[in-house]
Amino acid sequence: MSQEIDNKYLLSDLYLVLVNIESNVIEKVKKGKLLGKEDDVDLLVPALTSSLSLLRQIIYLCEKGFPDGALMLARNIYEQMIICSFIESQEDEDNHNELLKKYFQDADLIKIKYQNELSKRFGLDKEVHKTSKLINIING
């Protein structure tokens, strides 16, 4: 059945496109030292690399006959595209920059909340206190 699915949906071809995109993006990012400026590139490259990782998982799920799981992951790619498109569509530079700033603040808050939850699970009281304090500062 897997061969039928592959032939019908050209999953092998999709996988080759995925590998090609990954190698080109990674090469350009490494050579250009493009990340770390909290700009449009910092918005788009992680979204792209995350989407490529999700696409790998989608291909695998399709090959194994789990289209519902693949569709669920595809929604994540769509959501990332909507966020990036909305920010990129802002013609007013101040509005564009404010949205980028909020996006990165939200991403940082999510990381801190994740660290806080892990610290709670592992009983790291000092880390829980530190991350809780940061969360309160960010939330105002």
GROMACS .gro file of C-alpha atoms in nm:
model
  140
    1MET     CA    1   0.000   0.000   0.000
    2SER     CA    2   0.285   0.238   0.077
    3GLN     CA    3   0.412   0.213  -0.283
    4GLU     CA    4   0.063   0.296  -0.412
    5ILE     CA    5   0.045   0.604  -0.190
    6ASP     CA    6   0.394   0.710  -0.295
    7ASN     CA    7   0.308   0.674  -0.662
    8LYS     CA    8  -0.026   0.850  -0.629
    9TYR     CA    9   0.100   1.149  -0.428
   10LEU     CA   10   0.462   1.157  -0.551
   11LEU     CA   11   0.594   1.148  -0.196
   12SER     CA   12   0.944   1.048  -0.313
   13ASP     CA   13   0.955   1.356  -0.537
   14LEU     CA   14   0.830   1.574  -0.253
   15TYR     CA   15   1.100   1.432  -0.027
   16LEU     CA   16   1.372   1.520  -0.283
   17VAL     CA   17   1.241   1.875  -0.307
   18LEU     CA   18   1.246   1.894   0.073
   19VAL     CA   19   1.608   1.778   0.094
   20ASN     CA   20   1.711   2.025  -0.175
   21ILE     CA   21   1.544   2.318   0.001
   22GLU     CA   22   1.694   2.218   0.336
   23SER     CA   23   2.048   2.197   0.204
   24ASN     CA   24   2.021   2.530   0.022
   25VAL     CA   25   1.868   2.716   0.316
   26ILE     CA   26   2.111   2.577   0.572
   27GLU     CA   27   2.408   2.663   0.348
   28LYS     CA   28   2.287   3.022   0.293
   29VAL     CA   29   2.211   3.077   0.661
   30LYS     CA   30   2.549   2.944   0.773
   31LYS     CA   31   2.746   3.140   0.513
   32GLY     CA   32   2.552   3.462   0.558
   33LYS     CA   33   2.529   3.450   0.937
   34LEU     CA   34   2.178   3.577   0.890
   35LEU     CA   35   2.014   3.497   1.221
   36GLY     CA   36   2.010   3.683   1.551
   37LYS     CA   37   1.892   4.027   1.443
   38GLU     CA   38   1.521   3.984   1.526
   39ASP     CA   39   1.428   4.095   1.176
   40ASP     CA   40   1.231   3.945   0.887
   41VAL     CA   41   1.494   3.677   0.831
   42ASP     CA   42   1.467   3.570   1.196
   43LEU     CA   43   1.094   3.541   1.141
   44LEU     CA   44   1.108   3.348   0.815
   45VAL     CA   45   1.403   3.108   0.853
   46PRO     CA   46   1.277   2.938   1.170
   47ALA     CA   47   0.928   2.920   1.020
   48LEU     CA   48   1.074   2.759   0.708
   49THR     CA   49   1.293   2.512   0.893
   50SER     CA   50   1.006   2.419   1.125
   51SER     CA   51   0.779   2.373   0.823
   52LEU     CA   52   1.037   2.152   0.654
   53SER     CA   53   1.061   1.936   0.965
   54LEU     CA   54   0.683   1.911   0.976
   55LEU     CA   55   0.678   1.822   0.607
   56ARG     CA   56   0.915   1.531   0.676
   57GLN     CA   57   0.673   1.407   0.939
   58ILE     CA   58   0.378   1.455   0.705
   59ILE     CA   59   0.547   1.248   0.435
   60TYR     CA   60   0.617   0.971   0.686
   61LEU     CA   61   0.261   0.970   0.816
   62CYS     CA   62   0.123   0.958   0.461
   63GLU     CA   63   0.354   0.669   0.373
   64LYS     CA   64   0.234   0.477   0.678
   65GLY     CA   65  -0.134   0.544   0.609
   66PHE     CA   66  -0.213   0.810   0.871
   67PRO     CA   67  -0.367   1.096   0.673
   68ASP     CA   68  -0.545   1.249   0.975
   69GLY     CA   69  -0.217   1.293   1.160
   70ALA     CA   70  -0.057   1.436   0.846
   71LEU     CA   71  -0.342   1.684   0.806
   72MET     CA   72  -0.307   1.793   1.169
   73LEU     CA   73   0.061   1.874   1.111
   74ALA     CA   74  -0.020   2.051   0.784
   75ARG     CA   75  -0.238   2.292   0.982
   76ASN     CA   76   0.071   2.399   1.177
   77ILE     CA   77   0.247   2.489   0.853
   78TYR     CA   78  -0.058   2.687   0.743
   79GLU     CA   79  -0.068   2.876   1.074
   80GLN     CA   80   0.300   2.969   1.041
   81MET     CA   81   0.239   3.090   0.689
   82ILE     CA   82  -0.054   3.307   0.804
   83ILE     CA   83   0.153   3.467   1.081
   84CYS     CA   84   0.451   3.536   0.855
   85SER     CA   85   0.230   3.665   0.574
   86PHE     CA   86   0.043   3.899   0.805
   87ILE     CA   87   0.362   4.050   0.946
   88GLU     CA   88   0.523   4.076   0.605
   89SER     CA   89   0.214   4.242   0.456
   90GLN     CA   90   0.239   4.543   0.686
   91GLU     CA   91   0.330   4.837   0.466
   92ASP     CA   92   0.376   5.078   0.755
   93GLU     CA   93   0.732   5.019   0.876
   94ASP     CA   94   0.655   5.113   1.237
   95ASN     CA   95   0.360   4.873   1.248
   96HIS     CA   96   0.570   4.602   1.081
   97ASN     CA   97   0.852   4.646   1.335
   98GLU     CA   98   0.607   4.651   1.627
   99LEU     CA   99   0.454   4.321   1.511
  100LEU     CA  100   0.801   4.167   1.476
  101LYS     CA  101   0.888   4.286   1.826
  102LYS     CA  102   0.568   4.134   1.968
  103TYR     CA  103   0.628   3.810   1.778
  104PHE     CA  104   0.976   3.769   1.928
  105GLN     CA  105   0.855   3.867   2.275
  106ASP     CA  106   0.585   3.604   2.251
  107ALA     CA  107   0.837   3.345   2.133
  108ASP     CA  108   1.061   3.430   2.429
  109LEU     CA  109   0.768   3.405   2.670
  110ILE     CA  110   0.676   3.062   2.533
  111LYS     CA  111   1.035   2.942   2.587
  112ILE     CA  112   1.038   3.074   2.945
  113LYS     CA  113   0.702   2.911   3.021
  114TYR     CA  114   0.833   2.582   2.882
  115GLN     CA  115   1.145   2.609   3.100
  116ASN     CA  116   0.923   2.688   3.398
  117GLU     CA  117   0.708   2.378   3.341
  118LEU     CA  118   1.014   2.155   3.302
  119SER     CA  119   1.165   2.301   3.618
  120LYS     CA  120   0.845   2.226   3.809
  121ARG     CA  121   0.841   1.867   3.683
  122PHE     CA  122   1.201   1.809   3.787
  123GLY     CA  123   1.173   1.991   4.121
  124LEU     CA  124   1.427   2.263   4.034
  125ASP     CA  125   1.299   2.523   4.281
  126LYS     CA  126   1.556   2.794   4.202
  127GLU     CA  127   1.481   2.767   3.830
  128VAL     CA  128   1.105   2.771   3.896
  129HIS     CA  129   1.144   3.090   4.100
  130LYS     CA  130   1.364   3.252   3.835
  131THR     CA  131   1.138   3.167   3.540
  132SER     CA  132   0.821   3.256   3.733
  133LYS     CA  133   0.970   3.596   3.810
  134LEU     CA  134   1.053   3.648   3.439
  135ILE     CA  135   0.702   3.547   3.336
  136ASN     CA  136   0.551   3.798   3.581
  137ILE     CA  137   0.781   4.075   3.452
  138ILE     CA  138   0.691   4.004   3.090
  139ASN     CA  139   0.318   3.982   3.162
  140GLY     CA  140   0.332   4.311   3.353
   0.00000   0.00000   0.00000
